[in-house]
GROMACS .gro file of C-alpha atoms in nm:
model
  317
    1UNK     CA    1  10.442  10.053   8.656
    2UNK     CA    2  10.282  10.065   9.014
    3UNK     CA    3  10.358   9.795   9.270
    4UNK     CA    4  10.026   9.661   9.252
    5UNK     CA    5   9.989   9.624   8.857
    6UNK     CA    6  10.396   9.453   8.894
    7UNK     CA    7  10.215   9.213   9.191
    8UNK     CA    8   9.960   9.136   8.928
    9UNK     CA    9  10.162   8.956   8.694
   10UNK     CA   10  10.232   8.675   8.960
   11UNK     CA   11   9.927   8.698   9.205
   12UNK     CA   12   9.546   8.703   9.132
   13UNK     CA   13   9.457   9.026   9.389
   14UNK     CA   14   9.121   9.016   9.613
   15UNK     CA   15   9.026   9.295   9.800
   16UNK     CA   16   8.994   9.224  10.186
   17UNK     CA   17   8.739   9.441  10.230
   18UNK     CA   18   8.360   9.546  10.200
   19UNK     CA   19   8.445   9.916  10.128
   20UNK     CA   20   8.271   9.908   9.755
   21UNK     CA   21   8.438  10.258   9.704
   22UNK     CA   22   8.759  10.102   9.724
   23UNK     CA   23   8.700   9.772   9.523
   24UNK     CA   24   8.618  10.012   9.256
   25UNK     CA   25   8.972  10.208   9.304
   26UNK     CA   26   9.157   9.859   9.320
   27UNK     CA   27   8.973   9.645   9.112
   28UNK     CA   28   9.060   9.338   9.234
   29UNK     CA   29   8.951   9.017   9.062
   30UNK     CA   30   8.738   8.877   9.395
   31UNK     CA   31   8.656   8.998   9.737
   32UNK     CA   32   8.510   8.889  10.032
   33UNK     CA   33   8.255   8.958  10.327
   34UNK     CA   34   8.268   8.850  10.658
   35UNK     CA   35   8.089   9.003  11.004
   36UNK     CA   36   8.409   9.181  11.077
   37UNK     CA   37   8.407   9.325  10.762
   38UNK     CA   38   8.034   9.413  10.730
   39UNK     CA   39   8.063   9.615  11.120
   40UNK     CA   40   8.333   9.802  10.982
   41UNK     CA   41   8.115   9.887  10.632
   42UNK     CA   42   7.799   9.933  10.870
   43UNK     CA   43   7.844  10.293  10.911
   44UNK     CA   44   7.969  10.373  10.516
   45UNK     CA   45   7.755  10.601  10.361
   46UNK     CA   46   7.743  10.427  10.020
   47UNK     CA   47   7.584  10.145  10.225
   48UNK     CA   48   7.306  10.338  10.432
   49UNK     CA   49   6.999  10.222  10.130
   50UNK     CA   50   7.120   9.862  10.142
   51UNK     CA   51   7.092   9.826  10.527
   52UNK     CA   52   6.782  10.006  10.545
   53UNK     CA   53   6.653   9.811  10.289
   54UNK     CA   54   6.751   9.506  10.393
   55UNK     CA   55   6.659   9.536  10.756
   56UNK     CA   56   6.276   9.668  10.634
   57UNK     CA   57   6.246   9.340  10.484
   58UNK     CA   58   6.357   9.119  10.774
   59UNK     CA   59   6.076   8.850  10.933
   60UNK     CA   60   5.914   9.071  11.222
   61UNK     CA   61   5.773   8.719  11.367
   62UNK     CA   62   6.073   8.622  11.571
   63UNK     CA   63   6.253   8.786  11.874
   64UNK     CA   64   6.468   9.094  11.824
   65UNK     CA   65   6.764   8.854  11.865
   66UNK     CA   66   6.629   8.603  11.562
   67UNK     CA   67   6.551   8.899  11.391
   68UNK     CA   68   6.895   9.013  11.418
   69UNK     CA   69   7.104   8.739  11.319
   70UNK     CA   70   6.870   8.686  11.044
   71UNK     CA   71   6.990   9.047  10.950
   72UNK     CA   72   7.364   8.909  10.951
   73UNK     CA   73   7.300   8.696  10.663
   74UNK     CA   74   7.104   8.884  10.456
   75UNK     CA   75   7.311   9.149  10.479
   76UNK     CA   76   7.586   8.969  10.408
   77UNK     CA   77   7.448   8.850  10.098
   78UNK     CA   78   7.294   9.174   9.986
   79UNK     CA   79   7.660   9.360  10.042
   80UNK     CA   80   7.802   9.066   9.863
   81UNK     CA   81   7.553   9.105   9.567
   82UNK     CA   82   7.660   9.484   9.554
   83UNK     CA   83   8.056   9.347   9.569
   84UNK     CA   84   7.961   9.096   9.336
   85UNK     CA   85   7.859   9.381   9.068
   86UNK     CA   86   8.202   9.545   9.035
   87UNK     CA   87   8.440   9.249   9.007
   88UNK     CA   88   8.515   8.965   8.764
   89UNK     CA   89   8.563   8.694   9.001
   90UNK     CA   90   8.414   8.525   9.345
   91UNK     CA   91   8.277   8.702   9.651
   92UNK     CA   92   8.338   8.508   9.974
   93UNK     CA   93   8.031   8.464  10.191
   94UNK     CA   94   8.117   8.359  10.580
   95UNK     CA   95   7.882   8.083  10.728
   96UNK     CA   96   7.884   8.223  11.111
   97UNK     CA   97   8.207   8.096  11.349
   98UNK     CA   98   7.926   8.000  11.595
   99UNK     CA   99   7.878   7.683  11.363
  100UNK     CA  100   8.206   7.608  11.336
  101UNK     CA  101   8.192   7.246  11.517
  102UNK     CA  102   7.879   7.168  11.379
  103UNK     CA  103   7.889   7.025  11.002
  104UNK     CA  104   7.572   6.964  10.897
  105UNK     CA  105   7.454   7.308  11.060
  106UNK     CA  106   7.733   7.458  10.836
  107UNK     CA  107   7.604   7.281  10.535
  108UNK     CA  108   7.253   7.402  10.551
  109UNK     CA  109   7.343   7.753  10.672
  110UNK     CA  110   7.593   7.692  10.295
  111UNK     CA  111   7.267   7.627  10.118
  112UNK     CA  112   7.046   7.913  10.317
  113UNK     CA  113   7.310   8.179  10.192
  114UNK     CA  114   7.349   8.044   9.814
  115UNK     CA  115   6.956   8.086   9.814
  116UNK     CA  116   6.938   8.405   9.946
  117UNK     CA  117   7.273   8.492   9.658
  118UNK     CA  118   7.021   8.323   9.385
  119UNK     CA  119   6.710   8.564   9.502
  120UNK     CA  120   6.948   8.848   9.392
  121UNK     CA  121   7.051   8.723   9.043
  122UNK     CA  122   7.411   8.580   9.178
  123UNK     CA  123   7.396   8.227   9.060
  124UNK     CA  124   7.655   7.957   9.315
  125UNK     CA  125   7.982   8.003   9.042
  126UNK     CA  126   7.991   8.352   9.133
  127UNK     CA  127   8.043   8.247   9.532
  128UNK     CA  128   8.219   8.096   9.755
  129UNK     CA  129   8.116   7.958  10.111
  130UNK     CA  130   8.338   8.055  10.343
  131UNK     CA  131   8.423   7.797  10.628
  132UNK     CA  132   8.674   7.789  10.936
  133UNK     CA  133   8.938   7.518  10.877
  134UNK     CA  134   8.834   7.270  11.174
  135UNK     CA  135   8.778   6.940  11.101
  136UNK     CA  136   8.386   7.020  11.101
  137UNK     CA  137   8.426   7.281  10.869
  138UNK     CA  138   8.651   7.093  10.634
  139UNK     CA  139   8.369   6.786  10.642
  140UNK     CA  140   8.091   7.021  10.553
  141UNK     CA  141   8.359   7.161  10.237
  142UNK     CA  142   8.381   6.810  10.099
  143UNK     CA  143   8.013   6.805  10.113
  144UNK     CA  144   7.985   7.093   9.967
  145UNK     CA  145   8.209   7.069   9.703
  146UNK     CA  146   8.069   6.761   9.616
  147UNK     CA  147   7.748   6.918   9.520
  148UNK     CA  148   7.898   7.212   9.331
  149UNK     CA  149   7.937   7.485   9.600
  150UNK     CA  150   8.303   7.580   9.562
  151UNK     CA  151   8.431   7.694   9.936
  152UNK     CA  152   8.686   7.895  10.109
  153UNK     CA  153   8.843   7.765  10.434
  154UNK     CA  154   8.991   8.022  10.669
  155UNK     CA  155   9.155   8.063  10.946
  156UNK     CA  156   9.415   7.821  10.854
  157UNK     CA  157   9.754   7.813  11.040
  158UNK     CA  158   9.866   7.445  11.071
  159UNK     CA  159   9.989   7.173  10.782
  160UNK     CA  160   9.745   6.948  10.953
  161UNK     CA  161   9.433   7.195  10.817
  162UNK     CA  162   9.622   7.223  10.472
  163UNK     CA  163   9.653   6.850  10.433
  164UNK     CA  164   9.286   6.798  10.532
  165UNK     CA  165   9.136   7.036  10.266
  166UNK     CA  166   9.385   6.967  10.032
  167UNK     CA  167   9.239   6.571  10.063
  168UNK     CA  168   8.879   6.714  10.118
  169UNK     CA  169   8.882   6.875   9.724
  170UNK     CA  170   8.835   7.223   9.860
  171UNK     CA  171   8.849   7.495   9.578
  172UNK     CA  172   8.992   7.769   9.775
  173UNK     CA  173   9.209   7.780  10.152
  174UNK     CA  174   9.314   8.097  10.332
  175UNK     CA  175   9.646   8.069  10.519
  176UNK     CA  176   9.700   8.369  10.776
  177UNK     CA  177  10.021   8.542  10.755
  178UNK     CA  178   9.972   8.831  11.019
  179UNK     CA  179   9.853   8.595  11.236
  180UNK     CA  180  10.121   8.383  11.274
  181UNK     CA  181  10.383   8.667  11.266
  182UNK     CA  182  10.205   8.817  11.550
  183UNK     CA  183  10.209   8.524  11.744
  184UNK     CA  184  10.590   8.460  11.681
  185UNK     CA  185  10.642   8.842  11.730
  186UNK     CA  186  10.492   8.841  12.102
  187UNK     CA  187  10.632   8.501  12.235
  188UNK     CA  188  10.958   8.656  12.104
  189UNK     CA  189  10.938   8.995  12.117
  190UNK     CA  190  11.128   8.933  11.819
  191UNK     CA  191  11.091   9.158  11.476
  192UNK     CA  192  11.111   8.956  11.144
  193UNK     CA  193  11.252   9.075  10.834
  194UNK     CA  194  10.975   8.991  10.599
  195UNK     CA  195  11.199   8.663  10.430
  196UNK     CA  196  11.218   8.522  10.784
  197UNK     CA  197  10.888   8.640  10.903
  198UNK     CA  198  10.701   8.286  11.063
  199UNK     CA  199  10.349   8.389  10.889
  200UNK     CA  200  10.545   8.436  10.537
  201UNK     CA  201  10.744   8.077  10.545
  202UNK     CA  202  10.431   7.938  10.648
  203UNK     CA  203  10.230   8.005  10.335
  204UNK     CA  204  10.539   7.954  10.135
  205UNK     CA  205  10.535   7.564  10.272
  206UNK     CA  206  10.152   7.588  10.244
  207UNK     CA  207  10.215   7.694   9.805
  208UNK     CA  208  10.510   7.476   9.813
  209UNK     CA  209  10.271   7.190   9.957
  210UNK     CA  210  10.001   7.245   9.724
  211UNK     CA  211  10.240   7.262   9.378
  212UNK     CA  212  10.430   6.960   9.483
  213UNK     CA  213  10.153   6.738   9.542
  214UNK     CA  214   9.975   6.848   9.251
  215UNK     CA  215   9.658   6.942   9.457
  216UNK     CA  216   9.398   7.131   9.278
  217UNK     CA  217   9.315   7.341   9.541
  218UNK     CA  218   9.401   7.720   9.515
  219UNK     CA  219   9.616   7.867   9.830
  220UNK     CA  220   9.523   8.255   9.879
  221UNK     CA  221   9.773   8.441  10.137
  222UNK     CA  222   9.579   8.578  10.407
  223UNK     CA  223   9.616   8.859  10.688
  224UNK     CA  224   9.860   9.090  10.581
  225UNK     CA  225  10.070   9.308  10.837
  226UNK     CA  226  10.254   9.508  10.552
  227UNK     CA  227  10.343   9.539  10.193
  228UNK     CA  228  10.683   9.378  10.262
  229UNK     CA  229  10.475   9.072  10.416
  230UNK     CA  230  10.254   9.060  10.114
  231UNK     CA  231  10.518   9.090   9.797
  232UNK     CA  232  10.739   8.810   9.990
  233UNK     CA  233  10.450   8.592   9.873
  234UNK     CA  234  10.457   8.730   9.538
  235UNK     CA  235  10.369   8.387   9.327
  236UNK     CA  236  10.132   8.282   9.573
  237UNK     CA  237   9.841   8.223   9.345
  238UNK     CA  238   9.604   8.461   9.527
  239UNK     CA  239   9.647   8.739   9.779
  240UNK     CA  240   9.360   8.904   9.996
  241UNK     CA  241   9.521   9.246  10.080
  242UNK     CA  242   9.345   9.571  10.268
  243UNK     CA  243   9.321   9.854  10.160
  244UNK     CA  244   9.551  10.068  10.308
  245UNK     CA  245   9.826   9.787  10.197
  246UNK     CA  246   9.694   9.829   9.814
  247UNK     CA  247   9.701  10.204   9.818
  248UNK     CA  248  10.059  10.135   9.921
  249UNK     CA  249  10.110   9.966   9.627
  250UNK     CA  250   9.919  10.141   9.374
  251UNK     CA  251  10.113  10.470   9.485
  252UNK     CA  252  10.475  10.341   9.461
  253UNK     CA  253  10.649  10.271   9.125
  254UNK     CA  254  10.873   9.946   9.090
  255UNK     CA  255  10.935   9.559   8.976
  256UNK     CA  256  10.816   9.311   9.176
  257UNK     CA  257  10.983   8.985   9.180
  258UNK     CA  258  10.826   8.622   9.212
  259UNK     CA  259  10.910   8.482   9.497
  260UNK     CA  260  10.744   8.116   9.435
  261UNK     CA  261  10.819   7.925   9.201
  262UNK     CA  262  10.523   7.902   8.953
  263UNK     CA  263  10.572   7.535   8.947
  264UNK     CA  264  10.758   7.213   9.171
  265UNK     CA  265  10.844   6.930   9.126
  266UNK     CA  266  10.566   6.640   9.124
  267UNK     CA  267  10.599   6.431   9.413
  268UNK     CA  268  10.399   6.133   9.534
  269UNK     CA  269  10.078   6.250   9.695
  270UNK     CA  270  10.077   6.237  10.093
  271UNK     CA  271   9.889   6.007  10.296
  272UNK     CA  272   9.488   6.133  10.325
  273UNK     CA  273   9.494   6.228  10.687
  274UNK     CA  274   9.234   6.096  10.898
  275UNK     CA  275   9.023   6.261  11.219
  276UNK     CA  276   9.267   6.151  11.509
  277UNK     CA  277   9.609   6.276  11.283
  278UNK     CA  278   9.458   6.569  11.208
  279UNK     CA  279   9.340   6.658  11.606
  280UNK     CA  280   9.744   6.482  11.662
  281UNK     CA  281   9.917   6.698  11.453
  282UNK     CA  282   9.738   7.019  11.459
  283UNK     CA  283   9.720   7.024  11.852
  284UNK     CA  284  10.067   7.005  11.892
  285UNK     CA  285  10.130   7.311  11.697
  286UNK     CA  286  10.040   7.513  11.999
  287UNK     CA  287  10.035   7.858  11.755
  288UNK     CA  288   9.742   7.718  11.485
  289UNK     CA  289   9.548   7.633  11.800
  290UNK     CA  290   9.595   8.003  12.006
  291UNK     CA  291   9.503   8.140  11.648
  292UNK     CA  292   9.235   7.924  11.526
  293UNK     CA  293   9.073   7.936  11.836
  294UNK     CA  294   9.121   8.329  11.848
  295UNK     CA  295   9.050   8.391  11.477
  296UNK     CA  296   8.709   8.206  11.598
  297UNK     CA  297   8.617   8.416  11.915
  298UNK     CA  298   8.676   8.710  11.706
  299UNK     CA  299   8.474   8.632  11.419
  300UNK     CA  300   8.203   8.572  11.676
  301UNK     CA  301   8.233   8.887  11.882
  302UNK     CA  302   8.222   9.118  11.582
  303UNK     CA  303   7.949   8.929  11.483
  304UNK     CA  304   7.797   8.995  11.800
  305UNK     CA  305   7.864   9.354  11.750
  306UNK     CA  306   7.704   9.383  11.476
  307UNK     CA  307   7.368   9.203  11.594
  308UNK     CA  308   7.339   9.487  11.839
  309UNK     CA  309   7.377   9.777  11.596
  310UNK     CA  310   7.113   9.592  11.422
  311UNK     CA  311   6.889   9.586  11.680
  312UNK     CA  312   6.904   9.895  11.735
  313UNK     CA  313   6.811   9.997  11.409
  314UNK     CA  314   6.526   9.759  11.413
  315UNK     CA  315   6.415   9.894  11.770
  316UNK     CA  316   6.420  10.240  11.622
  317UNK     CA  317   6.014  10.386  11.507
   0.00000   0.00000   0.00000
C-alpha cells in the first residue's frame, strides 16, 4: 500500500493546488483555489480555453484595473467549477486578502462568488468561502455560516484565532504548519525533527483543542514543508498537501501510523473569547502576527500579479 492510500485511512486528503491534471492523479476528496494558486495555473495549458473564455466575457465598461480584478473572481470561480468536476467534496473559493479588515465587504464579496458558483451549476454545499482568520474575517464566518455558507478560515497561527472560530461555528479552519516552522527555523536557525517541529505541535494543540472541547468545527493541517511534516499530523481530520508532497507519497510503499488520537476526552467548553482577548492574546504571540500579517501581503501581491497578466491579455487585439 502507498503512503498516501495508508494516510487515507486517518486523514481526509485535499489537494493544495489548481493543477486539474494532478487532482485527477491524486484524487483527493476537496481542493482549493486561491490567487496564488490561480498565477501559478495561469500559464497551464489545460487551462488556456477557460481563461480565454472567461476573460472574453468580462464587463468592458470599467477601467482595465476593474476589469481586471473582476477577472480574479471569475476566474476563480470558473477554475473552481472545473476543480469542482473531478472531486467528491468542497472546493475552497478565497474572498481577496485586500478585504480582510472589512466584514461586511467580505460578506458580500461571500455572496458575489456563491452567485457566480450557482451561474455554473455548483450549488453553495459544494463550496466553501475562504476567509483570513482576523477578527473581521471570523465576524463575516459567523455571518455566513449563519445563513448556510459553510467557510474556511486561513491563515491561522495563534490559539486566539482557533478559539474565535471555534466560538464563531465555522465549518472548516486552516492551521499553517510550514509557516510556523519557518518562522521558528530562522529566529533559530534551528532544524526540527518533524515530532518537535513548532508548525507540527501547533496543529496538534489546534486537533487536540477542537476534540476536547467537542467543537464541531473541522481542523485541516495547512502549509506543508515535507512529507515527514505532513504524516506527523496523521489523524488530523483533513490535510491540504501539494503536489510534489503527494507524489512523494503515492510513490513510496509503507504503514502510516495515527498520530492523533481520533478522540479526547470531553472537557468543559472554554470561555467565548471576546474582541479585546482575542487582539490580547493573539498580539502577544509575536509569530501568528509576523505570519498572519505576511500570509496577508502575500496573498495580495500574487493577487496583484495576476491582475497584470490579466491585463495584459485583455490589452491584447
Amino acid at each position: 500500500m502507498s503512503r498516501l492510500d495508508a494516510l487515507r485511512q486517518h486523514s481526509l486528503v485535499v489537494a493544495d493546488t489548481g493543477d486539474l491534471d494532478a487532482i485527477k492523479r491524486y484524487q483527493p476528496q476537496d481542493a482549493t483555489t486561491n490567487p496564488s494558486l490561480i498565477l501559478k495555473a495561469f500559464e497551464l495549458p489545460g487551462y488556456q480555453e477557460l481563461i480565454n473564455d472567461v476573460l472574453g466575457q468580462i464587463d468592458n465598461s470599467g477601467t482595465l484595473a476593474d476589469k481586471a480584478s473582476q477577472a480574479v473572481e471569475h476566474l476563480s470561480v470558473a477554475m473552481g467549477s472545473e476543480i469542482a468536476a473531478h472531486i467528491p467534496g468542497r472546493i475552497s473559493t478565497e474572498v481577496s486578502a485586500r478585504l480582510s479588515f472589512d466584514t461586511q465587504a467580505s460578506i458580500r464579496k461571500a455572496h458575489e462568488l456563491i452567485a457566480l458558483y450557482q451561474q455554473r451549476g455548483i450549488e453553495r454545499d459544494r463550496v466553501l468561502i475562504k476567509l483570513a482568520s482576523t477578527w473581521e474575517g471570523i465576524r463575516a464566518a459567523e455571518v455566513l455560516e449563519k445563513e448556510g455558507i459553510q467557510c474556511n478560515l486561513t491563515l491561522l497561527f495563534s490559539d486566539a484565532q482557533a478559539q474565535a472560530c471555534f466560538d464563531a461555528g465555522v465549518f472548516l479552519i486552516s492551521p499553517f504548519v510550514g509557516r510556523v516552522s519557518d518562522y521558528y527555523k530562522q529566529a533559530t536557525g534551528k532544524t526540527f525533527h518533524a515530532d518537535e517541529d513548532p508548525g507540527v505541535r501547533f496543529v496538534r494543540s489546534v486537533c487536540q483543542r477542537a476534540s476536547s472541547g467537542g467543537y464541531s468545527t473541522v481542523v485541516m493541517g495547512a502549509s506543508f514543508r515535507s512529507v515527514e511534516q505532513v504524516l506527523a499530523l496523521a489523524g488530523c481530520p483533513r490535510l491540504t498537501i501539494a503536489p510534489e508532497l503527494l507524489e512523494q507519497l503515492a510513490s513510496s510503499q509503507g504503514d502510516v501510523a495515527r498520530t492523533i488520537p481520533s478522540t479526547e476526552p470531553f472537557s468543559t467548553l472554554a470561555q467565548p473569547i471576546g474582541h479585546s482577548d482575542f487582539l490580547w492574546h493573539h498580539n502577544t504571540d509575536a509569530m501568528a502576527v509576523d505570519r498572519l500579517a505576511d500570509g496577508i501581503r502575500r496573498f495580495s501581491e500574487d493577487q496583484s500579479k495576476l491582475e497584470a497578466l490579466i491585463a495584459e491579455r485583455l490589452e491584447k487585439p
